[in-house]
PDB file of C-alpha atoms in Angstrom:
ATOM      1  CA  MET A   1      26.199   3.820  -4.489  1.00 98.00           C
ATOM      2  CA  ASP A   2      26.805   4.599  -1.160  1.00 98.00           C
ATOM      3  CA  GLU A   3      23.751   3.613   0.164  1.00 98.00           C
ATOM      4  CA  VAL A   4      19.951   2.152  -1.147  1.00 98.00           C
ATOM      5  CA  GLU A   5      16.528   2.292   0.859  1.00 98.00           C
ATOM      6  CA  ILE A   6      13.866   0.655   0.257  1.00 98.00           C
ATOM      7  CA  VAL A   7      10.803   1.072   1.527  1.00 98.00           C
ATOM      8  CA  THR A   8       7.993  -1.712   1.121  1.00 98.00           C
ATOM      9  CA  LEU A   9       4.550   0.430   0.439  1.00 98.00           C
ATOM     10  CA  VAL A  10       2.755  -2.778   0.152  1.00 98.00           C
ATOM     11  CA  ASP A  11       3.034  -6.353   0.802  1.00 98.00           C
ATOM     12  CA  ASN A  12       1.077  -8.910   1.602  1.00 98.00           C
ATOM     13  CA  VAL A  13       1.547  -8.882   5.537  1.00 97.00           C
ATOM     14  CA  TYR A  14       1.178  -5.579   7.908  1.00 97.00           C
ATOM     15  CA  ASP A  15       2.615  -6.496  11.642  1.00 97.00           C
ATOM     16  CA  ALA A  16       2.793  -3.138  13.906  1.00 95.00           C
ATOM     17  CA  LEU A  17       4.637  -5.252  16.673  1.00 96.00           C
ATOM     18  CA  LEU A  18       7.658  -5.765  14.710  1.00 97.00           C
ATOM     19  CA  THR A  19      10.406  -3.679  15.955  1.00 96.00           C
ATOM     20  CA  ASP A  20      13.196  -1.747  14.277  1.00 97.00           C
ATOM     21  CA  GLY A  21      16.724  -3.376  13.305  1.00 94.00           C
ATOM     22  CA  GLU A  22      20.149  -2.159  12.338  1.00 92.00           C
ATOM     23  CA  ARG A  23      19.127  -1.760   8.618  1.00 94.00           C
ATOM     24  CA  THR A  24      15.075  -2.117   9.420  1.00 98.00           C
ATOM     25  CA  ARG A  25      12.702   0.523  10.413  1.00 97.00           C
ATOM     26  CA  ARG A  26       9.130  -0.213  11.310  1.00 97.00           C
ATOM     27  CA  VAL A  27       5.951   0.881  11.054  1.00 95.00           C
ATOM     28  CA  GLY A  28       3.382   0.607  14.439  1.00 92.00           C
ATOM     29  CA  PHE A  29       0.285   1.671  15.006  1.00 88.00           C
ATOM     30  CA  GLY A  30       1.042   5.335  14.943  1.00 83.00           C
ATOM     31  CA  ALA A  31       0.727   5.501  11.104  1.00 86.00           C
ATOM     32  CA  GLY A  32      -2.768   7.199  10.130  1.00 84.00           C
ATOM     33  CA  MET A  33      -5.608   8.949  12.057  1.00 87.00           C
ATOM     34  CA  VAL A  34      -8.950   8.233  11.144  1.00 89.00           C
ATOM     35  CA  GLU A  35     -12.728   9.233  12.936  1.00 93.00           C
ATOM     36  CA  ALA A  36     -13.967   6.654  15.291  1.00 95.00           C
ATOM     37  CA  PRO A  37     -16.975   7.806  17.008  1.00 96.00           C
ATOM     38  CA  GLN A  38     -16.935   4.734  19.064  1.00 97.00           C
ATOM     39  CA  PHE A  39     -13.645   6.207  20.875  1.00 96.00           C
ATOM     40  CA  GLU A  40     -13.373   9.181  23.656  1.00 96.00           C
ATOM     41  CA  ASP A  41     -11.684  11.132  21.444  1.00 95.00           C
ATOM     42  CA  GLY A  42     -13.412  10.290  18.281  1.00 96.00           C
ATOM     43  CA  ARG A  43      -9.742   8.683  16.559  1.00 94.00           C
ATOM     44  CA  THR A  44      -8.490   5.565  16.465  1.00 93.00           C
ATOM     45  CA  PRO A  45      -4.863   4.848  14.612  1.00 91.00           C
ATOM     46  CA  THR A  46      -4.960   2.630  11.286  1.00 90.00           C
ATOM     47  CA  GLY A  47      -1.566   1.656  10.551  1.00 92.00           C
ATOM     48  CA  MET A  48      -0.315   0.413   7.312  1.00 96.00           C
ATOM     49  CA  ILE A  49      -2.388  -1.600   4.394  1.00 96.00           C
ATOM     50  CA  ALA A  50      -1.888  -5.182   3.524  1.00 98.00           C
ATOM     51  CA  GLU A  51      -3.200  -6.895   0.134  1.00 98.00           C
ATOM     52  CA  HIS A  52      -1.839  -9.399  -2.132  1.00 98.00           C
ATOM     53  CA  GLY A  53       0.600  -7.010  -4.202  1.00 98.00           C
ATOM     54  CA  PHE A  54       3.741  -5.456  -3.970  1.00 98.00           C
ATOM     55  CA  SER A  55       5.152  -1.979  -4.281  1.00 98.00           C
ATOM     56  CA  ALA A  56       8.411  -0.362  -3.133  1.00 98.00           C
ATOM     57  CA  LEU A  57       9.967   3.077  -3.285  1.00 98.00           C
ATOM     58  CA  VAL A  58      13.315   2.832  -4.130  1.00 98.00           C
ATOM     59  CA  THR A  59      16.141   5.524  -3.438  1.00 98.00           C
ATOM     60  CA  VAL A  60      20.148   5.139  -4.368  1.00 98.00           C
ATOM     61  CA  ARG A  61      21.969   7.672  -3.038  1.00 98.00           C
ATOM     62  CA  ARG A  62      25.904   8.649  -4.109  1.00 97.00           C
ATOM     63  CA  ALA A  63      28.299  11.440  -3.515  1.00 95.00           C
ATOM     64  CA  GLY A  64      25.497  13.464  -1.095  1.00 94.00           C
ATOM     65  CA  ARG A  65      23.043  13.182  -4.545  1.00 96.00           C
ATOM     66  CA  SER A  66      19.499  11.317  -4.090  1.00 97.00           C
ATOM     67  CA  HIS A  67      17.360   9.817  -6.803  1.00 97.00           C
ATOM     68  CA  THR A  68      13.930   7.654  -6.247  1.00 98.00           C
ATOM     69  CA  LEU A  69      11.926   5.268  -8.437  1.00 98.00           C
ATOM     70  CA  LEU A  70       9.037   3.220  -7.693  1.00 98.00           C
ATOM     71  CA  PHE A  71       9.150  -0.374  -8.321  1.00 98.00           C
ATOM     72  CA  ASP A  72       5.603  -1.779  -8.937  1.00 98.00           C
ATOM     73  CA  THR A  73       2.391  -0.530  -7.236  1.00 98.00           C
ATOM     74  CA  GLY A  74       0.277  -3.010  -5.507  1.00 98.00           C
ATOM     75  CA  LEU A  75      -2.882  -4.643  -6.229  1.00 98.00           C
ATOM     76  CA  SER A  76      -5.474  -1.975  -5.421  1.00 98.00           C
ATOM     77  CA  PRO A  77      -5.891   2.226  -6.713  1.00 97.00           C
ATOM     78  CA  ASP A  78      -5.728   3.027  -3.238  1.00 96.00           C
ATOM     79  CA  ALA A  79      -2.886   1.018  -1.379  1.00 97.00           C
ATOM     80  CA  MET A  80       0.177   2.534  -2.216  1.00 98.00           C
ATOM     81  CA  VAL A  81      -0.815   6.231  -2.017  1.00 97.00           C
ATOM     82  CA  THR A  82      -2.401   5.614   1.139  1.00 96.00           C
ATOM     83  CA  ASN A  83       0.138   3.715   2.716  1.00 97.00           C
ATOM     84  CA  ALA A  84       2.465   6.634   1.383  1.00 97.00           C
ATOM     85  CA  GLY A  85       0.360   8.936   2.532  1.00 94.00           C
ATOM     86  CA  ARG A  86       0.471   7.980   6.229  1.00 94.00           C
ATOM     87  CA  ILE A  87       4.188   7.012   6.516  1.00 95.00           C
ATOM     88  CA  GLY A  88       4.982  11.056   4.974  1.00 94.00           C
ATOM     89  CA  ILE A  89       6.286   9.845   1.813  1.00 96.00           C
ATOM     90  CA  ASP A  90       5.842  12.279  -1.410  1.00 94.00           C
ATOM     91  CA  LEU A  91       4.832  10.487  -4.565  1.00 95.00           C
ATOM     92  CA  GLY A  92       5.803  13.707  -6.270  1.00 92.00           C
ATOM     93  CA  ASP A  93       9.549  12.392  -5.906  1.00 92.00           C
ATOM     94  CA  VAL A  94       9.302   9.831  -7.968  1.00 96.00           C
ATOM     95  CA  ARG A  95      11.666   9.920 -10.688  1.00 96.00           C
ATOM     96  CA  ALA A  96      10.555   6.799 -12.531  1.00 97.00           C
ATOM     97  CA  VAL A  97       8.039   3.811 -12.377  1.00 98.00           C
ATOM     98  CA  VAL A  98       9.228   0.283 -12.933  1.00 98.00           C
ATOM     99  CA  LEU A  99       7.278  -2.704 -13.522  1.00 98.00           C
ATOM    100  CA  SER A 100       8.427  -6.347 -12.831  1.00 98.00           C
ATOM    101  CA  HIS A 101       5.757  -7.493 -14.579  1.00 98.00           C
ATOM    102  CA  GLY A 102       2.391  -7.112 -16.289  1.00 98.00           C
ATOM    103  CA  HIS A 103       0.237  -9.072 -13.577  1.00 98.00           C
ATOM    104  CA  PHE A 104      -2.221  -7.035 -11.770  1.00 98.00           C
ATOM    105  CA  ASP A 105      -1.529  -7.138  -8.931  1.00 98.00           C
ATOM    106  CA  HIS A 106       1.683  -5.120  -9.193  1.00 98.00           C
ATOM    107  CA  ALA A 107       0.081  -2.763 -11.636  1.00 98.00           C
ATOM    108  CA  GLY A 108      -3.237  -1.792  -9.432  1.00 97.00           C
ATOM    109  CA  GLY A 109      -1.915   1.276  -7.982  1.00 97.00           C
ATOM    110  CA  LEU A 110      -1.243   2.879 -10.802  1.00 96.00           C
ATOM    111  CA  ALA A 111      -4.819   4.167 -11.068  1.00 94.00           C
ATOM    112  CA  GLY A 112      -4.330   5.904  -7.574  1.00 94.00           C
ATOM    113  CA  LEU A 113      -0.717   7.260  -8.800  1.00 95.00           C
ATOM    114  CA  ALA A 114      -2.307   8.454 -11.673  1.00 93.00           C
ATOM    115  CA  ARG A 115      -5.065  10.135  -9.635  1.00 90.00           C
ATOM    116  CA  GLY A 116      -2.916  12.282  -7.492  1.00 84.00           C
ATOM    117  CA  GLY A 117      -1.494  14.408 -10.520  1.00 78.00           C
ATOM    118  CA  GLY A 118       2.357  14.235 -11.142  1.00 77.00           C
ATOM    119  CA  VAL A 119       2.857  11.995 -13.776  1.00 86.00           C
ATOM    120  CA  ARG A 120       3.583  13.502 -16.892  1.00 84.00           C
ATOM    121  CA  SER A 121       5.936  12.335 -18.395  1.00 89.00           C
ATOM    122  CA  LEU A 122       6.807  10.617 -15.691  1.00 95.00           C
ATOM    123  CA  PRO A 123       9.375   7.525 -17.534  1.00 96.00           C
ATOM    124  CA  MET A 124       7.407   3.922 -16.728  1.00 97.00           C
ATOM    125  CA  VAL A 125       9.870   0.951 -17.805  1.00 98.00           C
ATOM    126  CA  LEU A 126       8.232  -2.652 -18.353  1.00 98.00           C
ATOM    127  CA  HIS A 127       9.037  -5.462 -20.382  1.00 98.00           C
ATOM    128  CA  PRO A 128       7.205  -5.565 -24.133  1.00 98.00           C
ATOM    129  CA  ARG A 129       5.185  -8.391 -23.028  1.00 98.00           C
ATOM    130  CA  ALA A 130       3.995  -6.750 -20.238  1.00 98.00           C
ATOM    131  CA  TRP A 131       0.377  -5.904 -22.175  1.00 98.00           C
ATOM    132  CA  THR A 132      -0.119 -10.021 -22.449  1.00 98.00           C
ATOM    133  CA  LYS A 133      -4.003 -11.060 -21.935  1.00 98.00           C
ATOM    134  CA  ARG A 134      -3.161 -14.282 -19.720  1.00 98.00           C
ATOM    135  CA  ARG A 135      -5.871 -16.309 -17.809  1.00 98.00           C
ATOM    136  CA  LEU A 136      -6.127 -19.102 -15.145  1.00 98.00           C
ATOM    137  CA  ALA A 137      -7.459 -22.297 -16.340  1.00 98.00           C
ATOM    138  CA  VAL A 138      -7.754 -24.681 -13.638  1.00 96.00           C
ATOM    139  CA  PRO A 139      -9.587 -27.941 -14.680  1.00 95.00           C
ATOM    140  CA  GLY A 140     -12.985 -28.264 -12.564  1.00 97.00           C
ATOM    141  CA  ARG A 141     -12.857 -24.459 -11.735  1.00 97.00           C
ATOM    142  CA  GLU A 142     -14.198 -21.620 -13.635  1.00 98.00           C
ATOM    143  CA  THR A 143     -11.825 -19.891 -15.955  1.00 98.00           C
ATOM    144  CA  GLU A 144     -10.670 -16.800 -14.514  1.00 98.00           C
ATOM    145  CA  TYR A 145      -9.227 -13.923 -16.824  1.00 98.00           C
ATOM    146  CA  LEU A 146      -6.662 -11.885 -15.395  1.00 98.00           C
ATOM    147  CA  PRO A 147      -6.803  -7.839 -15.936  1.00 98.00           C
ATOM    148  CA  THR A 148      -4.512  -7.098 -18.359  1.00 98.00           C
ATOM    149  CA  LEU A 149      -2.436  -3.736 -18.559  1.00 97.00           C
ATOM    150  CA  SER A 150      -3.397  -1.051 -21.355  1.00 97.00           C
ATOM    151  CA  LYS A 151      -1.200   0.927 -22.768  1.00 96.00           C
ATOM    152  CA  ARG A 152      -3.541   3.650 -24.973  1.00 96.00           C
ATOM    153  CA  ALA A 153      -4.796   3.926 -20.881  1.00 95.00           C
ATOM    154  CA  LEU A 154      -0.898   4.885 -19.619  1.00 95.00           C
ATOM    155  CA  ASP A 155      -0.345   7.153 -22.453  1.00 94.00           C
ATOM    156  CA  GLY A 156      -3.411   9.033 -22.264  1.00 93.00           C
ATOM    157  CA  GLU A 157      -2.805   9.700 -18.147  1.00 92.00           C
ATOM    158  CA  GLY A 158       0.577  10.869 -19.015  1.00 92.00           C
ATOM    159  CA  PHE A 159       3.074   8.193 -18.434  1.00 95.00           C
ATOM    160  CA  GLU A 160       6.226   7.939 -20.426  1.00 96.00           C
ATOM    161  CA  VAL A 161       6.098   4.082 -21.395  1.00 97.00           C
ATOM    162  CA  ILE A 162       9.631   2.643 -22.182  1.00 97.00           C
ATOM    163  CA  GLU A 163       9.019  -0.936 -23.490  1.00 98.00           C
ATOM    164  CA  ARG A 164      12.517  -2.706 -22.859  1.00 97.00           C
ATOM    165  CA  ARG A 165      13.712  -6.209 -23.184  1.00 97.00           C
ATOM    166  CA  GLU A 166      17.406  -5.569 -22.596  1.00 98.00           C
ATOM    167  CA  PRO A 167      18.843  -4.348 -19.223  1.00 98.00           C
ATOM    168  CA  SER A 168      18.539  -0.536 -18.324  1.00 96.00           C
ATOM    169  CA  LEU A 169      20.173   1.883 -16.039  1.00 97.00           C
ATOM    170  CA  LEU A 170      18.021   4.513 -14.245  1.00 97.00           C
ATOM    171  CA  LEU A 171      18.538   6.890 -11.679  1.00 95.00           C
ATOM    172  CA  ASP A 172      22.037   8.330 -13.827  1.00 94.00           C
ATOM    173  CA  GLY A 173      23.431   4.815 -13.542  1.00 95.00           C
ATOM    174  CA  GLY A 174      22.733   4.227 -10.175  1.00 96.00           C
ATOM    175  CA  VAL A 175      20.412   1.350 -10.911  1.00 98.00           C
ATOM    176  CA  LEU A 176      19.815  -1.760 -13.394  1.00 98.00           C
ATOM    177  CA  ILE A 177      17.007  -2.728 -14.226  1.00 98.00           C
ATOM    178  CA  THR A 178      17.823  -6.463 -15.389  1.00 98.00           C
ATOM    179  CA  GLY A 179      15.489  -6.751 -18.385  1.00 98.00           C
ATOM    180  CA  GLU A 180      14.135 -10.749 -19.629  1.00 98.00           C
ATOM    181  CA  VAL A 181      15.865 -12.586 -16.966  1.00 98.00           C
ATOM    182  CA  ASP A 182      18.131 -15.909 -18.510  1.00 97.00           C
ATOM    183  CA  ARG A 183      16.872 -19.459 -17.554  1.00 98.00           C
ATOM    184  CA  THR A 184      19.864 -21.091 -16.152  1.00 98.00           C
ATOM    185  CA  THR A 185      18.694 -23.077 -12.956  1.00 98.00           C
ATOM    186  CA  GLU A 186      17.460 -26.693 -13.656  1.00 97.00           C
ATOM    187  CA  PHE A 187      14.570 -26.462 -11.082  1.00 98.00           C
ATOM    188  CA  GLU A 188      13.033 -23.594 -11.519  1.00 98.00           C
ATOM    189  CA  HIS A 189      10.446 -23.752 -14.342  1.00 96.00           C
ATOM    190  CA  GLY A 190       7.755 -21.023 -13.632  1.00 97.00           C
ATOM    191  CA  MET A 191       3.946 -21.129 -13.774  1.00 98.00           C
ATOM    192  CA  PRO A 192       1.999 -24.218 -14.174  1.00 97.00           C
ATOM    193  CA  ARG A 193      -0.061 -25.340 -16.495  1.00 97.00           C
ATOM    194  CA  PRO A 194      -3.381 -23.507 -16.072  1.00 98.00           C
ATOM    195  CA  HIS A 195      -1.322 -19.980 -16.593  1.00 98.00           C
ATOM    196  CA  GLN A 196      -1.892 -19.407 -19.888  1.00 98.00           C
ATOM    197  CA  ALA A 197      -1.206 -16.416 -22.287  1.00 98.00           C
ATOM    198  CA  TRP A 198      -3.852 -15.368 -25.636  1.00 98.00           C
ATOM    199  CA  THR A 199      -0.957 -15.866 -28.852  1.00 97.00           C
ATOM    200  CA  GLY A 200      -3.838 -13.761 -30.739  1.00 96.00           C
ATOM    201  CA  THR A 201      -5.212 -16.872 -32.358  1.00 98.00           C
ATOM    202  CA  GLU A 202      -5.416 -19.252 -29.130  1.00 98.00           C
ATOM    203  CA  TRP A 203      -4.399 -19.475 -25.425  1.00 98.00           C
ATOM    204  CA  VAL A 204      -1.314 -21.508 -24.629  1.00 98.00           C
ATOM    205  CA  HIS A 205       0.651 -22.159 -21.379  1.00 98.00           C
ATOM    206  CA  ASP A 206       2.682 -19.589 -20.755  1.00 98.00           C
ATOM    207  CA  PRO A 207       5.137 -20.735 -17.749  1.00 98.00           C
ATOM    208  CA  LEU A 208       7.799 -18.477 -18.230  1.00 97.00           C
ATOM    209  CA  VAL A 209       6.084 -15.177 -17.324  1.00 98.00           C
ATOM    210  CA  THR A 210       8.966 -13.355 -19.874  1.00 98.00           C
ATOM    211  CA  ASP A 211       8.281 -10.069 -19.264  1.00 98.00           C
ATOM    212  CA  ASP A 212       9.220 -10.627 -15.187  1.00 98.00           C
ATOM    213  CA  GLN A 213      12.309  -8.435 -14.514  1.00 98.00           C
ATOM    214  CA  ALA A 214      14.220  -7.265 -11.161  1.00 98.00           C
ATOM    215  CA  LEU A 215      15.961  -4.445  -9.950  1.00 98.00           C
ATOM    216  CA  VAL A 216      19.470  -4.300  -8.495  1.00 98.00           C
ATOM    217  CA  VAL A 217      21.800  -2.069  -6.772  1.00 98.00           C
ATOM    218  CA  ASN A 218      25.498  -2.228  -6.157  1.00 98.00           C
ATOM    219  CA  VAL A 219      26.243  -1.056  -3.065  1.00 98.00           C
ATOM    220  CA  ARG A 220      29.761  -0.723  -3.062  1.00 97.00           C
ATOM    221  CA  ASP A 221      31.752  -3.064  -0.968  1.00 95.00           C
ATOM    222  CA  ARG A 222      29.132  -4.883   0.091  1.00 97.00           C
ATOM    223  CA  GLY A 223      27.710  -6.165  -3.054  1.00 98.00           C
ATOM    224  CA  LEU A 224      24.368  -6.674  -5.045  1.00 98.00           C
ATOM    225  CA  VAL A 225      20.903  -5.598  -3.721  1.00 98.00           C
ATOM    226  CA  VAL A 226      18.407  -7.736  -5.747  1.00 99.00           C
ATOM    227  CA  LEU A 227      14.788  -6.526  -5.740  1.00 99.00           C
ATOM    228  CA  THR A 228      11.925  -8.782  -6.947  1.00 98.00           C
ATOM    229  CA  GLY A 229       8.529  -8.337  -7.674  1.00 98.00           C
ATOM    230  CA  CYS A 230       7.197 -11.675  -8.154  1.00 98.00           C
ATOM    231  CA  GLY A 231      10.468 -13.651  -8.833  1.00 98.00           C
ATOM    232  CA  HIS A 232       8.569 -15.371 -11.671  1.00 98.00           C
ATOM    233  CA  ALA A 233      11.799 -16.208 -13.623  1.00 98.00           C
ATOM    234  CA  GLY A 234      13.265 -17.935 -10.061  1.00 98.00           C
ATOM    235  CA  ALA A 235      14.723 -16.323  -7.543  1.00 98.00           C
ATOM    236  CA  ILE A 236      18.291 -18.442  -8.032  1.00 98.00           C
ATOM    237  CA  ASN A 237      17.930 -17.503 -12.252  1.00 98.00           C
ATOM    238  CA  ILE A 238      17.170 -13.667 -11.004  1.00 98.00           C
ATOM    239  CA  VAL A 239      20.562 -13.179  -8.832  1.00 98.00           C
ATOM    240  CA  ARG A 240      22.645 -15.405 -11.370  1.00 98.00           C
ATOM    241  CA  HIS A 241      21.350 -13.431 -13.975  1.00 98.00           C
ATOM    242  CA  ALA A 242      22.024  -9.706 -11.699  1.00 98.00           C
ATOM    243  CA  ARG A 243      26.170 -11.403 -11.290  1.00 98.00           C
ATOM    244  CA  ARG A 244      26.538 -11.898 -14.476  1.00 98.00           C
ATOM    245  CA  LEU A 245      25.103  -8.362 -15.887  1.00 98.00           C
ATOM    246  CA  THR A 246      27.081  -6.568 -13.339  1.00 98.00           C
ATOM    247  CA  GLY A 247      30.269  -8.422 -12.733  1.00 98.00           C
ATOM    248  CA  VAL A 248      29.480  -9.023  -9.504  1.00 98.00           C
ATOM    249  CA  ASP A 249      29.515 -12.132  -7.277  1.00 98.00           C
ATOM    250  CA  ARG A 250      28.496 -10.630  -4.187  1.00 98.00           C
ATOM    251  CA  LEU A 251      24.936 -11.225  -2.811  1.00 98.00           C
ATOM    252  CA  HIS A 252      24.237  -8.834  -0.279  1.00 98.00           C
ATOM    253  CA  ALA A 253      20.329  -8.795  -0.068  1.00 98.00           C
ATOM    254  CA  LEU A 254      17.748 -10.460  -1.901  1.00 98.00           C
ATOM    255  CA  VAL A 255      13.961  -8.520  -0.949  1.00 98.00           C
ATOM    256  CA  GLY A 256      10.656  -9.279  -2.257  1.00 98.00           C
ATOM    257  CA  GLY A 257       8.531 -11.925  -3.696  1.00 98.00           C
ATOM    258  CA  LEU A 258       9.911 -15.445  -4.277  1.00 98.00           C
ATOM    259  CA  HIS A 259       6.578 -16.982  -5.648  1.00 98.00           C
ATOM    260  CA  LEU A 260       7.377 -20.581  -3.643  1.00 98.00           C
ATOM    261  CA  GLY A 261       3.933 -20.300  -2.360  1.00 96.00           C
ATOM    262  CA  GLY A 262       1.465 -23.292  -3.403  1.00 94.00           C
ATOM    263  CA  PRO A 263       1.763 -26.767  -4.148  1.00 95.00           C
ATOM    264  CA  ALA A 264       2.809 -26.351  -8.041  1.00 95.00           C
ATOM    265  CA  PHE A 265       6.110 -24.533  -6.272  1.00 97.00           C
ATOM    266  CA  GLU A 266       7.063 -26.298  -2.908  1.00 96.00           C
ATOM    267  CA  PRO A 267       9.188 -29.022  -4.591  1.00 97.00           C
ATOM    268  CA  VAL A 268      11.377 -25.749  -5.564  1.00 98.00           C
ATOM    269  CA  ILE A 269      11.427 -24.449  -1.997  1.00 98.00           C
ATOM    270  CA  ALA A 270      15.051 -27.239  -1.246  1.00 98.00           C
ATOM    271  CA  PRO A 271      16.718 -26.495  -3.935  1.00 98.00           C
ATOM    272  CA  THR A 272      16.229 -22.744  -4.034  1.00 98.00           C
ATOM    273  CA  VAL A 273      16.951 -22.071  -0.187  1.00 98.00           C
ATOM    274  CA  HIS A 274      19.981 -24.401  -0.795  1.00 98.00           C
ATOM    275  CA  ALA A 275      21.435 -22.286  -3.805  1.00 98.00           C
ATOM    276  CA  LEU A 276      20.547 -18.895  -1.756  1.00 98.00           C
ATOM    277  CA  THR A 277      22.341 -20.045   1.416  1.00 98.00           C
ATOM    278  CA  GLU A 278      25.441 -20.904  -0.808  1.00 98.00           C
ATOM    279  CA  PHE A 279      25.469 -17.144  -2.217  1.00 98.00           C
ATOM    280  CA  GLY A 280      25.765 -16.052   1.264  1.00 98.00           C
ATOM    281  CA  PRO A 281      23.461 -13.522   1.558  1.00 98.00           C
ATOM    282  CA  SER A 282      23.651 -10.735   4.780  1.00 98.00           C
ATOM    283  CA  LEU A 283      19.844  -9.462   4.374  1.00 98.00           C
ATOM    284  CA  VAL A 284      16.906 -11.506   2.755  1.00 98.00           C
ATOM    285  CA  VAL A 285      13.391 -10.465   2.856  1.00 98.00           C
ATOM    286  CA  PRO A 286      10.982 -12.573   1.144  1.00 98.00           C
ATOM    287  CA  GLY A 287       7.399 -11.180   0.557  1.00 98.00           C
ATOM    288  CA  HIS A 288       4.274 -11.148  -1.411  1.00 98.00           C
ATOM    289  CA  CYS A 289       3.919 -14.372  -3.139  1.00 98.00           C
ATOM    290  CA  THR A 290       6.846 -16.012  -1.131  1.00 98.00           C
ATOM    291  CA  GLY A 291       4.551 -18.689   0.568  1.00 98.00           C
ATOM    292  CA  TRP A 292       4.339 -19.569   4.768  1.00 97.00           C
ATOM    293  CA  ARG A 293       6.451 -22.809   3.985  1.00 98.00           C
ATOM    294  CA  ALA A 294       9.434 -21.058   2.174  1.00 98.00           C
ATOM    295  CA  GLN A 295       9.354 -18.462   5.047  1.00 98.00           C
ATOM    296  CA  HIS A 296      10.097 -21.365   7.276  1.00 98.00           C
ATOM    297  CA  ALA A 297      12.559 -22.840   5.629  1.00 98.00           C
ATOM    298  CA  LEU A 298      14.460 -19.520   4.812  1.00 98.00           C
ATOM    299  CA  ALA A 299      14.319 -18.454   8.018  1.00 98.00           C
ATOM    300  CA  SER A 300      15.142 -21.527   9.166  1.00 98.00           C
ATOM    301  CA  ALA A 301      18.355 -22.022   6.598  1.00 98.00           C
ATOM    302  CA  LEU A 302      19.579 -18.067   7.314  1.00 98.00           C
ATOM    303  CA  PRO A 303      18.115 -17.108  10.705  1.00 98.00           C
ATOM    304  CA  ASP A 304      21.138 -14.309  10.351  1.00 97.00           C
ATOM    305  CA  ALA A 305      19.862 -12.808   7.247  1.00 98.00           C
ATOM    306  CA  TRP A 306      15.955 -13.572   7.539  1.00 98.00           C
ATOM    307  CA  VAL A 307      13.818 -10.882   8.291  1.00 98.00           C
ATOM    308  CA  GLN A 308      10.232 -10.622   8.353  1.00 97.00           C
ATOM    309  CA  GLY A 309       8.472  -8.345   5.549  1.00 98.00           C
ATOM    310  CA  SER A 310       5.709  -6.103   6.205  1.00 98.00           C
ATOM    311  CA  SER A 311       4.294  -3.090   4.694  1.00 98.00           C
ATOM    312  CA  GLY A 312       5.790   0.374   5.484  1.00 97.00           C
ATOM    313  CA  THR A 313       9.445  -1.206   6.685  1.00 98.00           C
ATOM    314  CA  THR A 314      12.241   0.791   5.478  1.00 98.00           C
ATOM    315  CA  TYR A 315      15.675  -1.402   4.443  1.00 98.00           C
ATOM    316  CA  ARG A 316      18.542   1.043   4.728  1.00 98.00           C
ATOM    317  CA  LEU A 317      22.235  -0.765   3.352  1.00 98.00           C
ATOM    318  CA  SER A 318      24.633   0.865   3.195  1.00 97.00           C
ATOM    319  CA  ALA A 319      28.733   0.866   2.215  1.00 96.00           C
ATOM    320  CA  ALA A 320      31.065   0.499   5.066  1.00 84.00           C
ATOM    321  CA  ASP A 321      32.404   3.737   5.530  1.00 78.00           C
ATOM    322  CA  HIS A 322      28.793   5.622   4.940  1.00 76.00           C
ATOM    323  CA  GLN A 323      27.300   4.257   7.843  1.00 64.00           C
TER     324      GLN A 323
END
């Protein structure tokens, strides 16, 4: 592609004081105004919503033509559509929806999208295991059952649900959805034992979250731009998989959740950072579930590439002759 533009509609962080960069456009306090009678003019800016979820709007451009899809939809029904409205994005231009996996913090905004209308026959690409019933059974704590996606409900709202284990090409071949990711590293073992899935007869450990998939765009003369939701397959597994599928070795950018937060994943931080450093990306924007320890490690190891994520931020990555 000539260019890919990624707008983070929902992330765990919103910082109105972040400044623009060469490839980065930020949203300050001016995003959205609401009534507030305690101020003299009766209004106050709201900024952007941050929540434990992820959603990104992806636009690819080639030969003067642009196409847009939605990658994940955040946690709550309202955050994604509210944030889009505050920065002037019309979600009616979306040509497809892709779910990185079935966890509720990536699918909650589907309700808000459907409420706004315009989803009739809108293709939605997901892995067939995205419907899996899951729970967190932490010893000594009450079991937490995770909200499960309903195919019947999505069909009823007008989405054209497309289940694919295999890779998919979308937007006139400009975007690759990886499908199920090969697990090839020695250190990315997935979710700890409390993360369980229902087989139909019993609850079993679900370490792999096999419905996890990523989005890949090849920017001409720059390399691959990889967008992850949670990165349950492992950031390095995902990049390796993208390289194998495309035949393109160069990683230009990695954006999205890397799921390196919390005690179960902290041992994975060092080998992940080491392997990612060897890829030599130009831009790394770890978001959502990456965790603060991994953020600091990545910022230290890749100071020229690491960028702080924030709800509402736009990242524009272009071919050398398209800037």
